[in-house]
Every structure is written in C-alpha cells, then in structure tokens.
Amino acid sequence: MTEITTDRVVIVGAGLGALYAALKLAPRPVAVISPDPLGEGASSAWAQGGVAAAMDSADSPESHAEDTVKAGAGTVVPDVADLVTREARDYILDLTTMGTPFDRSEDGGYVLSREAAHSFARVVRVKGDQAGSEIMAALIDRVRETPSIQVLEGTIAVGLAVSDWQVTGVAVQDASEDGSQTVTLRAPAVLLAGGGSGGLYALTTNPPRIRGQVIGMAARAGALIADAEFVQFHPTAMDVGEDPAPLATEALRGEGAVLINKHGARFMQAMHPDAELAPRDVVARAIFAEVQAGNRPMLDTRTALGERVKDLFPSVARYCARNNIDPARDPIPVAPAAHYHMGGIATDTEGRASLSGLWVCGEASSTGLHGANRLASNGLLEALVYARICADGIADTLPPVADADLIEVQFADGKSPNKAKAVEDLRKTMTQDVGVVRDRAGLTRALQVIEALEAEHGDCQQFRNMCATATLIAAGALVREESRGAHERSDFPETTQGPGKRSRMYLSDALTIRAQACKELT
Ligand code: SIN
C-alpha cells in the first residue's frame, strides 16, 4: 500500500463544515478530500431552509436554545445548545462578509422564515429556498482563492490509520473506482466533516454518496459513536419516484401550506396543537400513517401561496416542473424520507472524537445538540460553529507550519467490485425495517440482512463502512426500548420517564448485538 506523509491537516468531506474549517485554518496548509467536484455531492449544498439564528430583536439565543432542547425530546445537552445558539448571529454576519447574498428586507434586515417548533421566525435564507447552494458557492469562491487549501477532487476516504488510539492518517481511493488501490495520507491531524447517513435508506433527501461511510470508517477505527438510532425523517420529501427524493422545504408550511390526503382532508390538526408546524418527528409519523393507510398525503400550497410559490421557492418549483406538477394548481405528493442523522461520532465540546488526533464537525458528529429530533435549520448552524471550534483546536494543538508540499496522489488500478445490488438491498432493508416506525422483529431482521450482505461483500471498504453505520443504527434502535423523538418503537410506544439518556456504543458492541440478533433468528 502506498503512503504519503504530509504536513497538511487532512479534512475529509467538502460540505459546509469542511470548507468553513479549511478557511478558518488558513494559512495553515490543509488538504480537503472531496469525492466530487466542489459544490456537488455535499448535503449542505442541498439545504433549502437556511440557518437558524436569533436575528430578530424580539428573539433571543436563550429562546432558540430552549426550542432546541424542547424539540430534542429530552436528550439535548443544554450546554451545547447554549454554546451553539449564543454564537449563531456572529456566523450569519461572517457568512455575509464572505459573500453570501442572504435575503434582506427594504430596511436592510435579514428576511426570516418560520419553520416547525421554532417560537420565532428565525431561519435566515437565500433566494427563498436556496440557502445551502448559495452559502456553498460563496465559500467555494473563497476556498479557490486561498493558497493554503489543496482540494483533492475525485478522491474518497475509506479508512483511518490508527496507532495506539492515535489517528495517524487517512486511507483514500479514487472516488470513481470502488476498487482502486488505497493510498494512505499520513497527516498531523484529521478532521472528519463528510456528512451523515441518510442515503443508507432507499427513500432519502441526501445526495447519492452520503451513505454513512464517514461515521462507519471512524467506528471501524475504534471511535465511540453516540445516539446512532436517532435518524430524522423529513416529513415532506416529494413522493415522485426520484432517488434521491427532492425536498419540499418546511418553510412552505411556515408560509401556511397545509397537509391533506387524497380525500382533501387535513390530518395534522387532530394530531398536534401546532398542526403542520408540529415538531418534525410528529409530522413525519402522521404522514407515514397516511402513506401506510393508502391515503396519499400531499402538501397543498395552493391557497397559502398560489402562483407566488414559483418566485418564493424556485427550487421546489423546479422539482415540481420536472415532475409535471404545477404547485399553484396541484397539491404535491409527499412521504417521509431519511434526511439527517442526529447520531454520529461522539465528540466533546472541543469537537474531539474519542481517538487522539481526530476532530469531527457537521452531520458526521454527535455533539449533543440535536438529541432525538433536530430542530429545523440547526444543522448548518452546528456545522459552522463546530468547524470553527475544530479549526481553533487543531491550530492550538499542532506546532505552526508555514507551508507544505502539494500532495500528489496516483492510484493504481485494482479490482472494481460492483456493489450496486448489495447497496440497493441494504437501503431497502433500512427503509423497511429501520425506518419511521420500528419494532424488535424488523430490527432483528435488518441486522441479519446487514450481516449477510457484509459477509458476502466485505471486500469493498466503502461498503463495509456503510454496513458499520447501518449496524450501529439498527443495534442502537434495538436496544433503545422506548419511543423518543424520531425513534419510534411500535412495541415500546412510551417515552421512558425522567431525563433521556444518550446512547454510546462502539462498533464492537453493535456487532455483538448483531450476532445475538442473528442467533435469535436461526
Ligand atoms: C427544510 O428546509 O425543510 C429542511 C431544513 C433542515 O432540514 O434543517
């Protein structure tokens, strides 16, 4: 196996957290591992809503933190909620300085959207529903003009090099060739910022490459994982047969759009006092029940927005148009889809994982901010705050380095195993048995399928990383015998009394649970 030793900090991933951290580390040399051309393939660029921040003079970080804790169903770490919400405003100002064209009112204030479970309109947005892509575009421009940042496009991380619980590097492959030879980049520090796990599910809003590989690679290297069972399903993915499913942003409901079924009846009013603006997990379960009952749930923007939907939400209008839906006249078919992984690599308040030399930010991490149900638009905010924290921590830990050679990676050809069918089977299993509503029988079945798939296709590092994360999610869901936030057990419908416990698990624990589950079925 080829090795390259570099003085560059290696950043795995190329979404918001990765690029923001790279910029905050400048002029320290970094290498960004980006499987796709910058701006493509990262979940951040697909975010529609925006960034939650208490920008209104009547609003406050305390209220934002309170909403975050409440939505998280008893497992948010309050100090983390305070830390992240307290600084939110500064990050919006920083992104503005970096060139993000946030929507502004005539008096120059930030236009704020309303999303579910927020007590105030507090989501800062760009061109209606294009926050993610516009913030990313501004950061990419800055990255391109920053000489200390080397972007290794077309390269994917598949493993961590570890010695005595110290991360010493990252194994990378050619992103276009599953089976290319692996090259290990020996680096002074590694920051994982490579996204979550939504694409492990057949129905997802995440880009195709976001399939739990980064969490899985850290777990396989021995890092502690937290809250793996908490996967958020977005209630209103468009149910139009596309993979990934396009999102119909929650901000539409903030503007008054309602949920109806094929009989034209609204069903959220009977479910929650906040109806369509109930917490995301509540709305997702209600929509799931309508899907299961064959009632074809739909998002109806006709009365609230009419033709205006096309100007105010251009991305949604584009997705509708390519599926022959005119949202001014037709309700939009919707279904819940895996959207955000609250769980991930356990980090402390400094963004450090349990292995030395390893920092994590963004969706791959589990900081304790989101608990069992993330508050809308807190994802991008958390990525920014922890990217900064990680960058500061790395800079404080390492001796200064003024310059570093460019990394020149060359991949030799290898055997390219075709894993498409195995990945499809894995994703189907996750949606069927580890989805919106779970039970012991389904979770046990899923663990057995994951084991069988891994046994058959374990020659592919990327697939093993996916299977590791899938195992952690299903095992975590099996041992959490209660319903809490996004984790709903039909066989344990109650929430355990008292403060909720965060779950913490090594991959070895999850594999023991999996082996036990497989025995039960034989
Ligand atoms: C949305 O716009 O509905 C998604 C926002 C988020 O997931 O934070």
XYZ file of C-alpha atoms and ligand atoms in Angstrom:
530
model
C 0.000 0.000 0.000
C 1.344 3.442 -0.936
C 1.895 6.026 1.781
C 2.389 9.766 1.516
C 3.451 11.805 4.530
C 2.139 15.345 4.579
C 2.282 18.371 6.885
C -1.216 19.261 5.755
C -4.200 18.767 8.049
C -6.465 16.351 6.194
C -10.150 17.294 6.072
C -12.473 14.504 4.960
C -15.537 15.891 3.178
C -16.303 19.043 1.223
C -19.555 20.374 2.649
C -20.138 23.445 4.761
C -18.216 22.260 7.853
C -15.234 21.092 5.810
C -14.849 24.270 3.760
C -15.512 26.628 6.656
C -12.905 24.796 8.768
C -10.392 24.899 5.896
C -10.884 28.668 5.643
C -10.602 29.156 9.402
C -7.379 27.092 9.467
C -5.784 29.260 6.762
C -2.929 29.954 6.277
C -2.159 26.524 7.820
C -1.924 24.085 4.890
C -4.836 21.670 4.581
C -5.958 19.022 2.102
C -9.685 18.633 1.503
C -10.789 15.163 0.376
C -13.699 15.764 -1.992
C -15.161 12.782 -3.863
C -16.964 15.078 -6.311
C -16.166 18.455 -7.843
C -16.551 21.086 -5.094
C -20.179 22.020 -4.539
C -21.515 18.739 -5.898
C -22.393 15.797 -3.739
C -22.441 17.511 -0.327
C -25.709 17.624 1.636
C -25.048 21.234 2.680
C -25.478 22.431 -0.900
C -28.940 20.850 -0.976
C -30.224 22.539 2.190
C -33.265 24.598 1.321
C -34.421 26.225 4.556
C -31.352 28.085 5.776
C -29.508 28.754 9.015
C -31.351 29.193 12.321
C -30.200 32.266 14.257
C -31.934 34.685 16.623
C -31.606 37.776 14.413
C -34.943 39.435 15.263
C -34.711 41.986 18.083
C -37.666 40.311 19.820
C -35.944 36.910 19.613
C -33.019 35.698 21.732
C -30.384 32.952 21.784
C -31.996 31.740 25.035
C -35.316 31.199 23.256
C -33.527 29.441 20.374
C -31.711 27.183 22.861
C -34.975 26.454 24.669
C -36.671 25.414 21.401
C -33.660 23.230 20.518
C -33.816 21.437 23.867
C -37.599 21.016 23.674
C -37.587 19.603 20.137
C -34.780 17.175 21.055
C -37.117 15.164 23.301
C -35.017 15.068 26.467
C -31.588 14.157 25.115
C -30.131 17.505 24.021
C -27.081 18.570 26.050
C -28.217 22.028 27.296
C -24.682 23.461 27.444
C -24.165 22.565 23.794
C -27.489 24.178 22.847
C -26.404 27.335 24.721
C -22.987 27.354 23.062
C -24.313 26.936 19.516
C -27.266 29.325 19.716
C -25.306 32.037 21.564
C -22.925 32.450 18.628
C -25.385 31.974 15.776
C -25.656 35.658 14.903
C -21.870 36.051 14.539
C -21.795 33.247 11.992
C -24.518 34.854 9.887
C -22.525 38.083 9.886
C -19.345 36.198 8.968
C -21.067 34.370 6.084
C -22.427 37.713 4.913
C -18.903 39.152 4.902
C -17.760 36.124 2.932
C -20.274 36.980 0.221
C -23.465 35.036 0.982
C -26.367 37.031 -0.509
C -28.881 36.465 2.309
C -32.396 37.732 1.562
C -32.774 41.247 3.000
C -35.821 43.404 3.647
C -36.138 47.007 2.444
C -34.745 48.285 5.748
C -31.673 46.037 5.337
C -32.698 43.467 7.957
C -32.437 39.733 7.310
C -35.622 38.111 5.970
C -36.516 35.329 8.385
C -38.534 32.178 7.620
C -40.653 30.289 10.086
C -40.056 26.554 10.488
C -41.599 23.923 12.730
C -41.089 24.031 16.505
C -39.344 27.420 16.432
C -41.054 30.050 18.628
C -39.968 32.783 16.222
C -39.363 33.254 12.533
C -35.589 32.753 12.790
C -34.312 30.972 9.699
C -32.021 33.179 7.635
C -32.487 32.281 3.989
C -31.159 32.953 0.479
C -33.328 33.452 -2.645
C -36.211 31.725 -0.885
C -35.121 28.101 -0.761
C -31.500 28.198 -1.957
C -29.569 28.825 1.236
C -27.367 25.736 1.014
C -26.214 26.178 -2.565
C -25.648 29.943 -2.222
C -23.673 29.674 1.035
C -21.593 26.914 -0.514
C -20.992 28.954 -3.677
C -19.678 31.870 -1.599
C -17.375 29.589 0.416
C -16.127 27.755 -2.681
C -15.075 31.096 -4.199
C -13.095 31.839 -1.040
C -11.580 28.354 -0.958
C -10.464 28.624 -4.585
C -8.605 31.845 -3.824
C -6.932 30.555 -0.631
C -3.471 29.149 -1.472
C -3.157 27.081 1.732
C -6.130 24.885 0.744
C -5.491 21.967 -1.593
C -8.668 20.239 -2.781
C -8.204 16.622 -3.828
C -11.261 16.308 -6.057
C -12.224 12.804 -7.158
C -10.751 11.243 -4.018
C -12.732 9.407 -1.352
C -11.683 8.492 2.194
C -12.258 4.835 3.045
C -10.434 4.304 6.333
C -8.441 5.813 9.172
C -4.883 4.805 10.050
C -4.632 4.368 13.829
C -1.758 3.501 16.106
C -2.251 3.236 19.911
C -5.616 5.044 19.736
C -3.978 7.892 17.841
C -5.207 8.677 14.340
C -2.160 9.000 12.114
C -3.727 9.328 8.691
C -6.482 8.645 6.197
C -6.730 5.912 3.571
C -8.078 7.253 0.285
C -9.146 5.775 -3.018
C -10.112 7.044 -6.451
C -13.771 8.072 -5.993
C -14.708 6.875 -9.462
C -13.255 3.369 -8.972
C -14.564 1.426 -5.974
C -11.692 -0.970 -6.189
C -8.734 1.327 -6.896
C -5.599 0.808 -4.828
C -5.607 2.582 -1.479
C -3.161 5.375 -0.662
C -2.601 6.351 2.980
C -2.054 10.023 3.713
C -0.080 10.298 6.980
C -1.136 13.614 8.488
C -0.620 15.573 11.722
C -4.397 15.817 12.339
C -7.598 14.648 10.704
C -10.938 16.448 10.649
C -13.950 14.382 9.589
C -16.647 16.537 8.016
C -18.084 14.116 5.494
C -21.805 14.152 6.249
C -24.382 11.761 7.639
C -26.172 8.582 6.721
C -29.465 9.450 5.018
C -28.524 7.653 1.810
C -28.367 4.341 3.670
C -32.146 4.470 3.220
C -33.939 3.801 -0.052
C -36.077 6.887 0.468
C -33.814 9.832 1.255
C -33.282 13.517 0.561
C -29.480 13.150 0.780
C -27.077 13.209 -2.180
C -26.173 9.743 -3.525
C -22.767 9.475 -1.872
C -23.919 10.308 1.667
C -24.326 6.765 2.982
C -22.787 6.722 6.439
C -19.276 5.994 5.159
C -17.520 8.572 7.331
C -19.239 7.513 10.551
C -18.595 3.900 9.576
C -14.902 4.427 8.913
C -14.442 6.122 12.309
C -16.404 3.347 14.036
C -14.271 0.696 12.331
C -11.162 2.516 13.581
C -12.481 2.294 17.159
C -14.142 5.690 17.699
C -17.076 5.935 20.094
C -20.456 6.519 18.419
C -23.371 8.338 20.100
C -27.138 8.291 19.503
C -26.826 6.223 16.319
C -30.510 5.229 16.448
C -31.688 8.833 16.066
C -32.281 9.352 12.345
C -34.521 12.214 11.275
C -37.089 11.638 8.547
C -38.117 14.800 6.746
C -41.910 14.781 6.536
C -42.246 16.353 3.130
C -39.905 14.754 0.652
C -41.624 14.798 -2.725
C -43.043 11.354 -3.454
C -42.418 11.393 -7.193
C -40.271 8.296 -7.684
C -36.928 10.140 -7.815
C -33.867 8.855 -5.955
C -32.862 10.924 -4.026
C -36.288 12.419 -3.343
C -36.461 16.198 -3.846
C -37.329 18.171 -0.734
C -40.352 20.420 -0.277
C -38.932 22.709 2.405
C -40.623 23.084 5.767
C -40.644 26.843 5.126
C -43.620 26.178 2.815
C -45.598 25.124 5.865
C -44.196 28.191 7.633
C -45.932 30.215 4.878
C -49.233 28.450 5.527
C -49.124 25.411 3.214
C -51.210 22.566 4.641
C -51.123 18.783 4.541
C -54.072 16.982 3.034
C -54.792 13.417 1.984
C -56.398 12.057 -1.170
C -59.828 12.848 0.296
C -58.826 16.508 0.584
C -58.909 16.291 4.404
C -56.343 17.993 6.628
C -54.986 15.490 9.125
C -52.448 17.403 11.258
C -54.991 19.453 13.229
C -56.151 16.323 15.033
C -52.580 15.305 15.804
C -50.979 18.326 17.446
C -51.974 21.849 18.555
C -49.385 23.284 16.156
C -50.828 21.222 13.266
C -48.481 21.431 10.235
C -45.863 23.230 12.361
C -45.652 20.478 14.966
C -42.152 19.067 15.606
C -40.716 17.275 12.612
C -40.963 13.767 14.110
C -44.671 14.234 14.839
C -45.423 15.400 11.293
C -43.273 12.626 9.778
C -45.175 9.931 11.702
C -48.561 11.402 10.752
C -47.588 11.441 7.061
C -46.176 7.923 7.341
C -49.504 6.723 8.776
C -51.345 8.277 5.824
C -48.953 6.570 3.388
C -49.467 3.227 5.155
C -53.239 3.664 5.030
C -53.085 4.314 1.269
C -54.316 7.869 1.769
C -51.674 9.532 -0.443
C -50.647 12.559 1.668
C -49.943 15.803 -0.174
C -48.605 19.253 0.584
C -51.088 21.857 -0.556
C -49.572 25.260 -1.298
C -52.473 26.447 -3.471
C -54.342 28.704 -1.064
C -51.408 29.908 1.019
C -49.062 30.729 -1.861
C -50.769 30.236 -5.225
C -48.545 31.381 -8.097
C -46.186 33.100 -5.623
C -44.712 29.696 -4.758
C -42.785 29.821 -8.027
C -40.936 33.050 -7.150
C -40.587 32.437 -3.440
C -39.447 28.803 -3.675
C -37.707 28.410 -7.037
C -36.059 25.056 -6.209
C -39.364 23.489 -5.185
C -40.992 24.935 -8.312
C -38.216 23.410 -10.451
C -38.608 19.967 -8.867
C -42.363 20.187 -9.396
C -41.985 21.242 -13.025
C -39.740 18.306 -13.877
C -42.424 16.005 -12.429
C -45.288 17.725 -14.265
C -46.724 19.210 -11.076
C -47.955 22.794 -11.050
C -47.938 23.649 -7.315
C -50.265 26.605 -7.920
C -52.894 24.113 -9.081
C -51.880 20.660 -7.831
C -51.042 19.503 -4.323
C -47.555 17.945 -4.118
C -47.409 14.218 -3.175
C -45.127 13.756 -0.142
C -43.635 10.997 2.009
C -41.161 10.983 4.899
C -37.569 10.360 3.801
C -34.315 9.892 5.721
C -32.889 13.393 5.945
C -30.480 13.910 8.837
C -28.563 11.702 11.241
C -28.650 13.184 14.745
C -26.307 10.417 15.889
C -22.718 10.081 14.778
C -19.152 10.124 16.015
C -19.259 11.158 19.682
C -17.446 14.467 20.204
C -16.694 16.598 23.232
C -17.349 20.344 23.312
C -13.980 20.863 21.598
C -15.100 18.773 18.614
C -12.686 15.960 19.530
C -13.579 12.319 18.964
C -12.565 9.555 21.392
C -9.426 8.826 19.312
C -6.490 11.271 19.622
C -5.704 13.388 16.608
C -9.301 13.168 15.344
C -11.762 16.054 15.195
C -15.299 15.886 13.775
C -17.855 18.503 12.739
C -21.192 18.638 10.960
C -23.568 15.753 10.451
C -20.897 13.072 10.947
C -20.566 14.215 14.557
C -22.862 13.756 17.508
C -22.236 16.789 19.693
C -25.421 16.512 21.751
C -27.089 19.494 20.044
C -29.885 17.646 18.305
C -30.951 14.987 20.781
C -33.599 12.689 19.378
C -35.069 15.245 16.987
C -33.143 18.087 15.355
C -34.773 21.483 15.242
C -35.085 22.632 11.629
C -32.130 24.590 10.232
C -29.904 23.882 13.236
C -27.809 21.531 11.063
C -25.936 24.170 9.048
C -25.530 26.266 12.192
C -23.954 23.404 14.119
C -21.604 22.661 11.199
C -20.370 26.278 11.224
C -19.920 26.535 14.987
C -18.064 23.240 15.341
C -15.989 23.782 12.202
C -14.648 26.886 13.888
C -14.148 25.102 17.207
C -12.298 22.245 15.487
C -10.124 24.636 13.475
C -9.173 26.515 16.645
C -8.489 23.247 18.492
C -6.291 21.883 15.708
C -4.356 25.162 15.482
C -3.801 25.163 19.256
C -2.653 21.541 19.291
C -0.195 21.473 16.387
C 3.054 23.386 16.039
C 2.807 26.145 13.424
C 3.523 25.188 9.815
C 4.011 27.899 7.217
C 3.988 25.827 4.065
C 3.587 22.266 2.827
C 4.167 20.475 -0.451
C 1.141 19.728 -2.583
C 0.002 16.138 -2.204
C 0.267 14.201 -5.431
C -1.811 11.048 -5.292
C -1.725 8.469 -8.029
C -3.988 5.488 -7.825
C -3.046 2.167 -9.338
C -5.922 0.183 -10.829
C -7.443 -2.510 -8.697
C -10.289 -4.968 -8.900
C -13.538 -2.991 -9.035
C -16.225 -4.949 -7.236
C -19.727 -3.994 -8.352
C -21.702 -3.356 -5.196
C -24.772 -1.691 -6.709
C -27.142 -4.570 -5.926
C -25.784 -5.005 -2.382
C -26.169 -1.280 -1.705
C -29.721 -1.392 -3.065
C -30.569 -4.321 -0.776
C -29.039 -2.559 2.219
C -31.028 0.607 1.547
C -34.285 -1.305 1.093
C -33.765 -3.084 4.396
C -33.066 0.154 6.231
C -36.239 1.781 4.907
C -38.417 -1.272 5.548
C -37.139 -2.281 8.973
C -35.177 0.612 10.492
C -37.410 3.438 9.265
C -40.011 5.800 10.692
C -41.650 3.115 12.867
C -39.560 0.216 14.192
C -40.097 -2.961 16.194
C -37.995 -5.790 17.550
C -38.837 -8.238 14.762
C -37.963 -5.781 11.990
C -34.750 -4.592 13.633
C -33.624 -8.166 14.238
C -34.358 -8.999 10.610
C -32.438 -5.932 9.428
C -29.367 -6.870 11.477
C -29.411 -10.312 9.926
C -29.627 -8.903 6.402
C -26.796 -6.448 7.093
C -24.604 -9.245 8.408
C -25.283 -11.416 5.373
C -24.585 -8.564 2.948
C -21.379 -7.664 4.728
C -20.218 -11.271 4.787
C -20.763 -11.536 1.048
C -19.366 -8.146 0.014
C -16.788 -7.351 2.703
C -14.048 -6.951 0.093
C -15.163 -3.367 -0.531
C -14.061 -0.794 2.075
C -16.798 1.679 1.219
C -19.476 -0.973 1.581
C -18.036 -2.114 4.903
C -18.217 1.477 6.141
C -21.891 1.619 5.133
C -22.597 -1.697 6.854
C -20.863 -0.498 10.034
C -23.120 2.546 10.263
C -26.235 0.565 9.339
C -25.366 -1.934 12.083
C -24.900 0.858 14.637
C -28.258 2.421 13.728
C -30.185 -0.867 13.871
C -28.429 -2.130 17.019
C -28.963 1.212 18.769
C -32.632 1.121 17.779
C -32.978 -2.443 19.037
C -31.567 -1.739 22.479
C -33.474 1.523 22.972
C -36.721 0.017 24.208
C -38.764 3.203 24.239
C -40.066 5.761 21.756
C -38.303 9.121 21.816
C -38.273 11.875 19.195
C -37.541 10.412 15.780
C -37.031 6.913 17.231
C -40.491 5.303 17.307
C -40.892 1.713 18.514
C -44.378 0.331 17.890
C -43.639 -2.333 20.524
C -42.438 0.265 23.071
C -44.649 3.295 22.355
C -43.979 5.109 25.654
C -41.133 7.506 26.383
C -39.154 6.426 29.449
C -39.824 8.775 32.334
C -37.127 11.122 33.565
C -34.271 12.684 31.614
C -33.460 10.781 28.452
C -30.143 9.023 28.193
C -27.865 9.469 25.207
C -26.654 6.170 23.836
C -22.952 5.437 23.420
C -21.649 2.440 21.563
C -18.503 1.103 19.960
C -18.837 -0.851 16.754
C -17.729 -3.935 18.701
C -20.832 -3.556 20.953
C -23.090 -3.216 17.921
C -21.541 -6.284 16.304
C -22.220 -8.293 19.485
C -25.863 -7.181 19.394
C -25.986 -8.114 15.702
C -24.539 -11.550 16.330
C -27.100 -12.115 19.089
C -29.927 -10.973 16.796
C -28.770 -13.369 14.101
C -28.737 -16.252 16.575
C -32.312 -15.432 17.577
C -33.454 -15.843 14.017
C -31.732 -19.154 13.388
C -36.162 22.237 5.186
O -35.917 23.236 4.526
O -37.283 21.818 5.389
C -35.004 21.464 5.736
C -34.267 22.277 6.694
C -33.486 21.409 7.609
O -33.532 20.185 7.481
O -32.866 21.949 8.522
